[in-house]
Amino acid sequence: MQVKRLVAALVAAAPLFAAAQTNVTLYGVVDAAVESADTGGPEGRHTFVNSGDQSASRFGFRGTEDLGNGLKAIFNLEAGIAADTGAQDSAGLFQRRAVVGLEGAFGTITLGREYSPIASVAAATDEFGQGFYGSNLSGFGSGRATRRLANSINYKSTSWNGFNLLAAYSAGEKTTGPSGDLKGIGAEFKQGGLYLGAAYHTLKRVSAGDDKEYGFGAAYTFTEFGGFELKTNFLGADPDGPNNKFKQYNLGLGYPFGASKVYINVQKNKLQSGPTGNAVALAYSYSLSKRTNLYTSYANMNNTGVAVFGLNSASNNLTPASTSLGADPSVFTVGIRHTF
């Protein structure tokens, strides 16, 4: 009988032994909204139920193992899902982030699919948290800045008087033609409510030369004024070749009061060849609890006669057809978000 009790006690304690070795956390976001959207083209306005208009719906696992002497093994696997249909991201199961690495007094080194140095600066300085329509996520994509790096080696230093160094190398893994390799470097400074960041990438996309990408950003939280926020950033790309530079400027303000928060972001997009688009976006969030909030937002892009710039939320894109030159997309959303 005593042996049976001892075995039962060991079985019950097994999860505790595992937890002492490796701490694993399951986390996620479920975000869904009703939106009324108009690309500004002949299609007119439509109503959708979409996922991820404030934050991308997702689930993930992250964990650490204490290896002793201040050294830790770390990992993170994060998958995007569509709350409106239940589908996984078309790009793959853990396409949002999939890394494993080491953390210690030297900083953090990870291998796998990771956010780029420019992405880190852009995320820290976007008032919308790269969520609501009108965020700086439209500064990423083809011919623009690179947000995520597959097949990458990444380094982030420990803080030194508020400064951090970021470095990344993403192997294109091509056996013929341009390598597709991306090299990135960045620096961040954090002190009190102040954040400053800058980053630069080179990408070997064509044989003739390198594509160049850059990002700068600043943010400040005025604690003496109830948490009033000011955030601004500049994202740019100069793909190899003439007359094809892309530039984006963002300026955002945020103010929390009670369970509420209001946001505004103004944005300017410009291509060297002439097209220009100016966006204004507003958002409001009301917290029902620490994990659940309701939100609403409105955004409008005013394109010049030859432009087709669009609006991006955390998971969705509203862009006029390439034939609808000068069309002005707009979108209104009402949604709910829960984090766990």
mmCIF file of N, CA and C in Angstrom, residues 103-235:
data_model
loop_
_atom_site.group_PDB
_atom_site.id
_atom_site.type_symbol
_atom_site.label_atom_id
_atom_site.label_comp_id
_atom_site.label_asym_id
_atom_site.label_seq_id
_atom_site.Cartn_x
_atom_site.Cartn_y
_atom_site.Cartn_z
ATOM 1 N N GLU A 103 20.145 33.047 -23.766
ATOM 2 C CA GLU A 103 20.102 34.369 -23.156
ATOM 3 C C GLU A 103 21.038 34.377 -21.954
ATOM 4 N N GLY A 104 21.849 35.416 -21.870
ATOM 5 C CA GLY A 104 22.779 35.513 -20.757
ATOM 6 C C GLY A 104 23.327 36.915 -20.611
ATOM 7 N N ALA A 105 24.438 37.045 -19.893
ATOM 8 C CA ALA A 105 25.035 38.358 -19.676
ATOM 9 C C ALA A 105 25.496 38.996 -20.974
ATOM 10 N N PHE A 106 25.733 38.184 -22.001
ATOM 11 C CA PHE A 106 26.173 38.677 -23.304
ATOM 12 C C PHE A 106 25.018 39.250 -24.133
ATOM 13 N N GLY A 107 23.777 38.961 -23.727
ATOM 14 C CA GLY A 107 22.613 39.365 -24.497
ATOM 15 C C GLY A 107 21.786 38.149 -24.880
ATOM 16 N N THR A 108 21.110 38.240 -26.042
ATOM 17 C CA THR A 108 20.237 37.162 -26.512
ATOM 18 C C THR A 108 20.576 36.822 -27.962
ATOM 19 N N ILE A 109 20.763 35.537 -28.228
ATOM 20 C CA ILE A 109 20.996 35.045 -29.584
ATOM 21 C C ILE A 109 19.879 34.061 -29.924
ATOM 22 N N THR A 110 19.219 34.256 -31.074
ATOM 23 C CA THR A 110 18.168 33.337 -31.510
ATOM 24 C C THR A 110 18.408 32.907 -32.944
ATOM 25 N N LEU A 111 17.924 31.707 -33.261
ATOM 26 C CA LEU A 111 17.930 31.174 -34.617
ATOM 27 C C LEU A 111 16.501 30.871 -35.012
ATOM 28 N N GLY A 112 16.154 31.124 -36.299
ATOM 29 C CA GLY A 112 14.833 30.777 -36.792
ATOM 30 C C GLY A 112 14.164 31.928 -37.512
ATOM 31 N N ARG A 113 12.845 32.011 -37.360
ATOM 32 C CA ARG A 113 12.050 33.066 -37.996
ATOM 33 C C ARG A 113 11.808 34.161 -36.954
ATOM 34 N N GLU A 114 12.366 35.349 -37.219
ATOM 35 C CA GLU A 114 12.412 36.394 -36.211
ATOM 36 C C GLU A 114 12.044 37.743 -36.829
ATOM 37 N N TYR A 115 11.657 38.691 -35.974
ATOM 38 C CA TYR A 115 11.392 40.052 -36.422
ATOM 39 C C TYR A 115 12.710 40.761 -36.726
ATOM 40 N N SER A 116 12.703 41.599 -37.762
ATOM 41 C CA SER A 116 13.902 42.303 -38.195
ATOM 42 C C SER A 116 14.201 43.488 -37.286
ATOM 43 N N PRO A 117 15.433 44.039 -37.345
ATOM 44 C CA PRO A 117 15.731 45.254 -36.576
ATOM 45 C C PRO A 117 14.795 46.416 -36.895
ATOM 46 N N ILE A 118 14.457 46.632 -38.168
ATOM 47 C CA ILE A 118 13.529 47.711 -38.512
ATOM 48 C C ILE A 118 12.156 47.441 -37.910
ATOM 49 N N ALA A 119 11.730 46.187 -37.894
ATOM 50 C CA ALA A 119 10.429 45.844 -37.319
ATOM 51 C C ALA A 119 10.380 46.186 -35.829
ATOM 52 N N SER A 120 11.484 45.982 -35.119
ATOM 53 C CA SER A 120 11.520 46.303 -33.688
ATOM 54 C C SER A 120 11.344 47.797 -33.460
ATOM 55 N N VAL A 121 12.028 48.617 -34.268
ATOM 56 C CA VAL A 121 11.912 50.072 -34.144
ATOM 57 C C VAL A 121 10.505 50.530 -34.511
ATOM 58 N N ALA A 122 9.962 49.990 -35.595
ATOM 59 C CA ALA A 122 8.624 50.391 -36.054
ATOM 60 C C ALA A 122 7.552 50.019 -35.043
ATOM 61 N N ALA A 123 7.661 48.840 -34.412
ATOM 62 C CA ALA A 123 6.657 48.409 -33.444
ATOM 63 C C ALA A 123 6.673 49.295 -32.200
ATOM 64 N N ALA A 124 7.858 49.707 -31.766
ATOM 65 C CA ALA A 124 7.977 50.510 -30.549
ATOM 66 C C ALA A 124 7.483 51.939 -30.734
ATOM 67 N N THR A 125 7.352 52.395 -31.990
ATOM 68 C CA THR A 125 7.030 53.800 -32.238
ATOM 69 C C THR A 125 5.747 53.991 -33.035
ATOM 70 N N ASP A 126 4.913 52.951 -33.123
ATOM 71 C CA ASP A 126 3.620 53.066 -33.795
ATOM 72 C C ASP A 126 2.528 53.240 -32.745
ATOM 73 N N GLU A 127 1.819 54.350 -32.766
ATOM 74 C CA GLU A 127 0.799 54.630 -31.753
ATOM 75 C C GLU A 127 -0.303 53.582 -31.763
ATOM 76 N N PHE A 128 -0.598 53.014 -32.920
ATOM 77 C CA PHE A 128 -1.651 52.011 -33.021
ATOM 78 C C PHE A 128 -1.179 50.621 -32.622
ATOM 79 N N GLY A 129 0.082 50.494 -32.171
ATOM 80 C CA GLY A 129 0.585 49.179 -31.810
ATOM 81 C C GLY A 129 0.574 48.226 -32.979
ATOM 82 N N GLN A 130 0.712 48.772 -34.200
ATOM 83 C CA GLN A 130 0.628 48.013 -35.441
ATOM 84 C C GLN A 130 -0.657 47.188 -35.469
ATOM 85 N N GLY A 131 -1.735 47.852 -35.036
ATOM 86 C CA GLY A 131 -3.020 47.173 -34.982
ATOM 87 C C GLY A 131 -4.064 47.806 -35.860
ATOM 88 N N PHE A 132 -4.685 48.878 -35.406
ATOM 89 C CA PHE A 132 -5.806 49.477 -36.128
ATOM 90 C C PHE A 132 -5.413 49.897 -37.547
ATOM 91 N N TYR A 133 -6.431 49.961 -38.437
ATOM 92 C CA TYR A 133 -6.195 50.463 -39.797
ATOM 93 C C TYR A 133 -5.559 51.859 -39.729
ATOM 94 N N GLY A 134 -4.540 52.065 -40.563
ATOM 95 C CA GLY A 134 -3.789 53.315 -40.545
ATOM 96 C C GLY A 134 -2.468 53.195 -39.813
ATOM 97 N N SER A 135 -2.106 51.967 -39.384
ATOM 98 C CA SER A 135 -0.836 51.737 -38.695
ATOM 99 C C SER A 135 0.320 51.768 -39.694
ATOM 100 N N ASN A 136 1.557 51.711 -39.156
ATOM 101 C CA ASN A 136 2.710 51.728 -40.053
ATOM 102 C C ASN A 136 3.026 50.373 -40.678
ATOM 103 N N LEU A 137 2.152 49.382 -40.485
ATOM 104 C CA LEU A 137 2.362 48.094 -41.148
ATOM 105 C C LEU A 137 2.349 48.218 -42.668
ATOM 106 N N SER A 138 1.698 49.265 -43.189
ATOM 107 C CA SER A 138 1.708 49.458 -44.639
ATOM 108 C C SER A 138 3.085 49.854 -45.148
ATOM 109 N N GLY A 139 4.021 50.153 -44.240
ATOM 110 C CA GLY A 139 5.393 50.445 -44.636
ATOM 111 C C GLY A 139 6.223 49.203 -44.886
ATOM 112 N N PHE A 140 5.614 48.008 -44.710
ATOM 113 C CA PHE A 140 6.311 46.748 -44.943
ATOM 114 C C PHE A 140 5.673 46.030 -46.137
ATOM 115 N N GLY A 141 6.457 45.204 -46.810
ATOM 116 C CA GLY A 141 5.930 44.460 -47.937
ATOM 117 C C GLY A 141 6.836 44.583 -49.146
ATOM 118 N N SER A 142 6.351 44.138 -50.285
ATOM 119 C CA SER A 142 7.149 44.131 -51.510
ATOM 120 C C SER A 142 7.586 45.543 -51.889
ATOM 121 N N GLY A 143 8.883 45.730 -52.072
ATOM 122 C CA GLY A 143 9.423 47.031 -52.418
ATOM 123 C C GLY A 143 9.490 47.989 -51.249
ATOM 124 N N ARG A 144 9.221 47.488 -50.043
ATOM 125 C CA ARG A 144 9.253 48.320 -48.844
ATOM 126 C C ARG A 144 10.145 47.635 -47.807
ATOM 127 N N ALA A 145 9.975 47.925 -46.535
ATOM 128 C CA ALA A 145 10.837 47.339 -45.512
ATOM 129 C C ALA A 145 10.465 45.877 -45.244
ATOM 130 N N THR A 146 11.417 45.112 -44.743
ATOM 131 C CA THR A 146 11.222 43.692 -44.422
ATOM 132 C C THR A 146 10.918 43.560 -42.938
ATOM 133 N N ARG A 147 9.820 42.855 -42.620
ATOM 134 C CA ARG A 147 9.388 42.761 -41.230
ATOM 135 C C ARG A 147 9.876 41.493 -40.539
ATOM 136 N N ARG A 148 9.741 40.347 -41.178
ATOM 137 C CA ARG A 148 10.150 39.085 -40.564
ATOM 138 C C ARG A 148 11.255 38.448 -41.389
ATOM 139 N N LEU A 149 12.154 37.738 -40.693
ATOM 140 C CA LEU A 149 13.313 37.134 -41.325
ATOM 141 C C LEU A 149 13.299 35.627 -41.106
ATOM 142 N N ALA A 150 13.181 34.872 -42.194
ATOM 143 C CA ALA A 150 13.311 33.420 -42.110
ATOM 144 C C ALA A 150 14.786 33.047 -42.187
ATOM 145 N N ASN A 151 15.116 31.862 -41.710
ATOM 146 C CA ASN A 151 16.490 31.349 -41.781
ATOM 147 C C ASN A 151 17.485 32.351 -41.201
ATOM 148 N N SER A 152 17.158 32.918 -40.040
ATOM 149 C CA SER A 152 17.939 34.038 -39.533
ATOM 150 C C SER A 152 18.729 33.708 -38.263
ATOM 151 N N ILE A 153 19.801 34.484 -38.093
ATOM 152 C CA ILE A 153 20.597 34.513 -36.870
ATOM 153 C C ILE A 153 20.446 35.926 -36.320
ATOM 154 N N ASN A 154 20.075 36.053 -35.027
ATOM 155 C CA ASN A 154 19.729 37.365 -34.473
ATOM 156 C C ASN A 154 20.408 37.576 -33.134
ATOM 157 N N TYR A 155 20.780 38.830 -32.896
ATOM 158 C CA TYR A 155 21.448 39.167 -31.641
ATOM 159 C C TYR A 155 20.849 40.453 -31.087
ATOM 160 N N LYS A 156 20.600 40.456 -29.773
ATOM 161 C CA LYS A 156 20.216 41.664 -29.054
ATOM 162 C C LYS A 156 21.065 41.757 -27.802
ATOM 163 N N SER A 157 21.746 42.881 -27.643
ATOM 164 C CA SER A 157 22.645 43.035 -26.506
ATOM 165 C C SER A 157 21.856 43.307 -25.233
ATOM 166 N N THR A 158 22.510 43.137 -24.107
ATOM 167 C CA THR A 158 21.945 43.607 -22.854
ATOM 168 C C THR A 158 21.993 45.133 -22.847
ATOM 169 N N SER A 159 21.213 45.726 -21.971
ATOM 170 C CA SER A 159 21.148 47.186 -21.912
ATOM 171 C C SER A 159 22.415 47.754 -21.273
ATOM 172 N N TRP A 160 22.966 48.792 -21.909
ATOM 173 C CA TRP A 160 24.123 49.495 -21.376
ATOM 174 C C TRP A 160 23.775 50.974 -21.293
ATOM 175 N N ASN A 161 23.480 51.443 -20.086
ATOM 176 C CA ASN A 161 23.044 52.830 -19.875
ATOM 177 C C ASN A 161 21.842 53.184 -20.768
ATOM 178 N N GLY A 162 20.952 52.201 -20.969
ATOM 179 C CA GLY A 162 19.754 52.437 -21.759
ATOM 180 C C GLY A 162 19.874 52.065 -23.216
ATOM 181 N N PHE A 163 21.101 51.740 -23.692
ATOM 182 C CA PHE A 163 21.318 51.417 -25.099
ATOM 183 C C PHE A 163 21.295 49.908 -25.331
ATOM 184 N N ASN A 164 20.689 49.502 -26.468
ATOM 185 C CA ASN A 164 20.716 48.113 -26.923
ATOM 186 C C ASN A 164 21.164 48.077 -28.373
ATOM 187 N N LEU A 165 21.950 47.077 -28.713
ATOM 188 C CA LEU A 165 22.364 46.852 -30.098
ATOM 189 C C LEU A 165 21.588 45.675 -30.667
ATOM 190 N N LEU A 166 21.108 45.813 -31.918
ATOM 191 C CA LEU A 166 20.398 44.753 -32.615
ATOM 192 C C LEU A 166 21.184 44.380 -33.870
ATOM 193 N N ALA A 167 21.263 43.100 -34.180
ATOM 194 C CA ALA A 167 21.932 42.655 -35.396
ATOM 195 C C ALA A 167 21.246 41.400 -35.906
ATOM 196 N N ALA A 168 21.184 41.262 -37.242
ATOM 197 C CA ALA A 168 20.507 40.103 -37.828
ATOM 198 C C ALA A 168 21.133 39.749 -39.166
ATOM 199 N N TYR A 169 21.128 38.450 -39.453
ATOM 200 C CA TYR A 169 21.533 37.944 -40.765
ATOM 201 C C TYR A 169 20.512 36.894 -41.180
ATOM 202 N N SER A 170 19.900 37.083 -42.346
ATOM 203 C CA SER A 170 18.916 36.143 -42.866
ATOM 204 C C SER A 170 19.460 35.528 -44.150
ATOM 205 N N ALA A 171 19.635 34.228 -44.150
ATOM 206 C CA ALA A 171 20.181 33.539 -45.314
ATOM 207 C C ALA A 171 19.088 33.308 -46.357
ATOM 208 N N GLY A 172 19.333 33.799 -47.558
ATOM 209 C CA GLY A 172 18.367 33.577 -48.634
ATOM 210 C C GLY A 172 18.308 32.135 -49.080
ATOM 211 N N GLU A 173 19.390 31.411 -48.863
ATOM 212 C CA GLU A 173 19.492 29.978 -49.168
ATOM 213 C C GLU A 173 19.173 29.667 -50.626
ATOM 214 N N LYS A 174 19.588 30.547 -51.521
ATOM 215 C CA LYS A 174 19.426 30.303 -52.957
ATOM 216 C C LYS A 174 20.723 29.741 -53.522
ATOM 217 N N THR A 175 20.607 28.747 -54.385
ATOM 218 C CA THR A 175 21.791 28.121 -54.963
ATOM 219 C C THR A 175 22.193 28.738 -56.289
ATOM 220 N N THR A 176 21.293 29.529 -56.904
ATOM 221 C CA THR A 176 21.608 30.212 -58.164
ATOM 222 C C THR A 176 21.118 31.646 -58.076
ATOM 223 N N GLY A 177 21.754 32.524 -58.823
ATOM 224 C CA GLY A 177 21.337 33.916 -58.876
ATOM 225 C C GLY A 177 21.685 34.661 -57.600
ATOM 226 N N PRO A 178 21.085 35.855 -57.416
ATOM 227 C CA PRO A 178 21.329 36.641 -56.198
ATOM 228 C C PRO A 178 21.008 35.820 -54.952
ATOM 229 N N SER A 179 21.793 36.010 -53.903
ATOM 230 C CA SER A 179 21.697 35.147 -52.724
ATOM 231 C C SER A 179 20.396 35.304 -51.958
ATOM 232 N N GLY A 180 19.788 36.503 -51.997
ATOM 233 C CA GLY A 180 18.612 36.764 -51.169
ATOM 234 C C GLY A 180 18.952 37.020 -49.718
ATOM 235 N N ASP A 181 20.238 37.121 -49.396
ATOM 236 C CA ASP A 181 20.662 37.357 -48.015
ATOM 237 C C ASP A 181 20.289 38.774 -47.570
ATOM 238 N N LEU A 182 19.863 38.887 -46.322
ATOM 239 C CA LEU A 182 19.591 40.193 -45.719
ATOM 240 C C LEU A 182 20.482 40.369 -44.499
ATOM 241 N N LYS A 183 21.094 41.556 -44.392
ATOM 242 C CA LYS A 183 21.894 41.913 -43.226
ATOM 243 C C LYS A 183 21.275 43.146 -42.592
ATOM 244 N N GLY A 184 21.125 43.115 -41.274
ATOM 245 C CA GLY A 184 20.481 44.233 -40.595
ATOM 246 C C GLY A 184 21.189 44.593 -39.307
ATOM 247 N N ILE A 185 21.127 45.870 -38.967
ATOM 248 C CA ILE A 185 21.702 46.344 -37.720
ATOM 249 C C ILE A 185 20.828 47.460 -37.182
ATOM 250 N N GLY A 186 20.769 47.597 -35.880
ATOM 251 C CA GLY A 186 19.944 48.638 -35.286
ATOM 252 C C GLY A 186 20.416 48.984 -33.893
ATOM 253 N N ALA A 187 19.897 50.086 -33.375
ATOM 254 C CA ALA A 187 20.217 50.518 -32.011
ATOM 255 C C ALA A 187 18.978 51.114 -31.382
ATOM 256 N N GLU A 188 18.791 50.868 -30.092
ATOM 257 C CA GLU A 188 17.659 51.407 -29.341
ATOM 258 C C GLU A 188 18.163 52.074 -28.072
ATOM 259 N N PHE A 189 17.435 53.098 -27.642
ATOM 260 C CA PHE A 189 17.744 53.761 -26.376
ATOM 261 C C PHE A 189 16.440 53.927 -25.609
ATOM 262 N N LYS A 190 16.419 53.457 -24.363
ATOM 263 C CA LYS A 190 15.236 53.546 -23.517
ATOM 264 C C LYS A 190 15.627 54.131 -22.171
ATOM 265 N N GLN A 191 14.915 55.156 -21.766
ATOM 266 C CA GLN A 191 15.153 55.753 -20.452
ATOM 267 C C GLN A 191 13.881 56.442 -19.995
ATOM 268 N N GLY A 192 13.308 55.964 -18.886
ATOM 269 C CA GLY A 192 12.044 56.513 -18.432
ATOM 270 C C GLY A 192 10.975 56.338 -19.497
ATOM 271 N N GLY A 193 10.291 57.424 -19.849
ATOM 272 C CA GLY A 193 9.259 57.366 -20.865
ATOM 273 C C GLY A 193 9.754 57.584 -22.270
ATOM 274 N N LEU A 194 11.086 57.683 -22.457
ATOM 275 C CA LEU A 194 11.664 57.989 -23.765
ATOM 276 C C LEU A 194 12.146 56.728 -24.470
ATOM 277 N N TYR A 195 11.855 56.653 -25.775
ATOM 278 C CA TYR A 195 12.397 55.591 -26.638
ATOM 279 C C TYR A 195 12.918 56.226 -27.920
ATOM 280 N N LEU A 196 14.114 55.825 -28.339
ATOM 281 C CA LEU A 196 14.690 56.225 -29.617
ATOM 282 C C LEU A 196 15.213 54.981 -30.306
ATOM 283 N N GLY A 197 15.018 54.880 -31.614
ATOM 284 C CA GLY A 197 15.504 53.701 -32.324
ATOM 285 C C GLY A 197 15.833 54.002 -33.774
ATOM 286 N N ALA A 198 16.782 53.250 -34.314
ATOM 287 C CA ALA A 198 17.162 53.376 -35.717
ATOM 288 C C ALA A 198 17.667 52.024 -36.199
ATOM 289 N N ALA A 199 17.403 51.686 -37.470
ATOM 290 C CA ALA A 199 17.844 50.402 -38.009
ATOM 291 C C ALA A 199 18.040 50.511 -39.518
ATOM 292 N N TYR A 200 18.868 49.601 -40.047
ATOM 293 C CA TYR A 200 19.228 49.625 -41.463
ATOM 294 C C TYR A 200 19.401 48.199 -41.960
ATOM 295 N N HIS A 201 18.866 47.904 -43.160
ATOM 296 C CA HIS A 201 19.008 46.593 -43.788
ATOM 297 C C HIS A 201 19.619 46.746 -45.179
ATOM 298 N N THR A 202 20.354 45.730 -45.626
ATOM 299 C CA THR A 202 20.699 45.569 -47.034
ATOM 300 C C THR A 202 20.219 44.181 -47.465
ATOM 301 N N LEU A 203 19.663 44.103 -48.663
ATOM 302 C CA LEU A 203 19.092 42.858 -49.178
ATOM 303 C C LEU A 203 19.644 42.580 -50.568
ATOM 304 N N LYS A 204 20.213 41.393 -50.764
ATOM 305 C CA LYS A 204 20.759 40.991 -52.054
ATOM 306 C C LYS A 204 19.648 40.325 -52.872
ATOM 307 N N ARG A 205 18.804 41.176 -53.491
ATOM 308 C CA ARG A 205 17.653 40.683 -54.258
ATOM 309 C C ARG A 205 17.971 40.540 -55.736
ATOM 310 N N VAL A 206 18.815 41.423 -56.273
ATOM 311 C CA VAL A 206 19.184 41.398 -57.686
ATOM 312 C C VAL A 206 20.698 41.396 -57.799
ATOM 313 N N SER A 207 21.201 41.020 -58.963
ATOM 314 C CA SER A 207 22.644 40.918 -59.161
ATOM 315 C C SER A 207 23.315 42.277 -59.234
ATOM 316 N N ALA A 208 22.591 43.291 -59.723
ATOM 317 C CA ALA A 208 23.203 44.594 -59.986
ATOM 318 C C ALA A 208 23.663 45.293 -58.712
ATOM 319 N N GLY A 209 22.934 45.174 -57.633
ATOM 320 C CA GLY A 209 23.282 45.871 -56.400
ATOM 321 C C GLY A 209 22.395 45.419 -55.261
ATOM 322 N N ASP A 210 22.447 46.148 -54.143
ATOM 323 C CA ASP A 210 21.679 45.791 -52.953
ATOM 324 C C ASP A 210 20.463 46.699 -52.790
ATOM 325 N N ASP A 211 19.349 46.110 -52.351
ATOM 326 C CA ASP A 211 18.232 46.915 -51.865
ATOM 327 C C ASP A 211 18.603 47.444 -50.486
ATOM 328 N N LYS A 212 18.165 48.663 -50.198
ATOM 329 C CA LYS A 212 18.455 49.281 -48.907
ATOM 330 C C LYS A 212 17.145 49.633 -48.208
ATOM 331 N N GLU A 213 17.077 49.362 -46.907
ATOM 332 C CA GLU A 213 15.886 49.643 -46.105
ATOM 333 C C GLU A 213 16.312 50.326 -44.818
ATOM 334 N N TYR A 214 15.487 51.257 -44.314
ATOM 335 C CA TYR A 214 15.878 51.990 -43.119
ATOM 336 C C TYR A 214 14.646 52.412 -42.331
ATOM 337 N N GLY A 215 14.844 52.583 -41.052
ATOM 338 C CA GLY A 215 13.751 53.013 -40.185
ATOM 339 C C GLY A 215 14.277 53.795 -38.999
ATOM 340 N N PHE A 216 13.549 54.846 -38.621
ATOM 341 C CA PHE A 216 13.888 55.669 -37.461
ATOM 342 C C PHE A 216 12.613 55.904 -36.674
ATOM 343 N N GLY A 217 12.709 55.987 -35.369
ATOM 344 C CA GLY A 217 11.508 56.226 -34.585
ATOM 345 C C GLY A 217 11.803 56.805 -33.224
ATOM 346 N N ALA A 218 10.785 57.485 -32.667
ATOM 347 C CA ALA A 218 10.898 58.054 -31.327
ATOM 348 C C ALA A 218 9.530 57.977 -30.660
ATOM 349 N N ALA A 219 9.545 57.840 -29.344
ATOM 350 C CA ALA A 219 8.300 57.798 -28.578
ATOM 351 C C ALA A 219 8.557 58.371 -27.200
ATOM 352 N N TYR A 220 7.522 59.007 -26.648
ATOM 353 C CA TYR A 220 7.647 59.530 -25.291
ATOM 354 C C TYR A 220 6.293 59.458 -24.602
ATOM 355 N N THR A 221 6.302 58.960 -23.370
ATOM 356 C CA THR A 221 5.097 58.907 -22.546
ATOM 357 C C THR A 221 5.221 59.947 -21.441
ATOM 358 N N PHE A 222 4.260 60.868 -21.407
ATOM 359 C CA PHE A 222 4.268 61.956 -20.433
ATOM 360 C C PHE A 222 3.489 61.512 -19.193
ATOM 361 N N THR A 223 4.185 60.900 -18.248
ATOM 362 C CA THR A 223 3.512 60.409 -17.045
ATOM 363 C C THR A 223 2.891 61.541 -16.241
ATOM 364 N N GLU A 224 3.487 62.730 -16.334
ATOM 365 C CA GLU A 224 2.957 63.871 -15.593
ATOM 366 C C GLU A 224 1.641 64.380 -16.168
ATOM 367 N N PHE A 225 1.296 63.909 -17.371
ATOM 368 C CA PHE A 225 0.031 64.280 -17.999
ATOM 369 C C PHE A 225 -0.874 63.064 -18.187
ATOM 370 N N GLY A 226 -0.846 62.169 -17.225
ATOM 371 C CA GLY A 226 -1.771 61.038 -17.227
ATOM 372 C C GLY A 226 -1.464 59.954 -18.227
ATOM 373 N N GLY A 227 -0.222 59.875 -18.722
ATOM 374 C CA GLY A 227 0.137 58.834 -19.674
ATOM 375 C C GLY A 227 -0.048 59.223 -21.121
ATOM 376 N N PHE A 228 -0.181 60.511 -21.407
ATOM 377 C CA PHE A 228 -0.275 60.999 -22.782
ATOM 378 C C PHE A 228 0.943 60.527 -23.578
ATOM 379 N N GLU A 229 0.704 60.003 -24.798
ATOM 380 C CA GLU A 229 1.774 59.425 -25.613
ATOM 381 C C GLU A 229 1.973 60.211 -26.909
ATOM 382 N N LEU A 230 3.228 60.302 -27.323
ATOM 383 C CA LEU A 230 3.586 60.870 -28.614
ATOM 384 C C LEU A 230 4.552 59.905 -29.286
ATOM 385 N N LYS A 231 4.204 59.448 -30.490
ATOM 386 C CA LYS A 231 5.055 58.492 -31.200
ATOM 387 C C LYS A 231 5.176 58.908 -32.664
ATOM 388 N N THR A 232 6.387 58.773 -33.195
ATOM 389 C CA THR A 232 6.616 59.136 -34.588
ATOM 390 C C THR A 232 7.666 58.212 -35.187
ATOM 391 N N ASN A 233 7.568 57.953 -36.487
ATOM 392 C CA ASN A 233 8.554 57.106 -37.148
ATOM 393 C C ASN A 233 8.634 57.407 -38.637
ATOM 394 N N PHE A 234 9.748 57.030 -39.207
ATOM 395 C CA PHE A 234 9.996 57.139 -40.639
ATOM 396 C C PHE A 234 10.495 55.794 -41.134
ATOM 397 N N LEU A 235 9.843 55.246 -42.156
ATOM 398 C CA LEU A 235 10.251 53.995 -42.780
ATOM 399 C C LEU A 235 10.554 54.259 -44.248
#
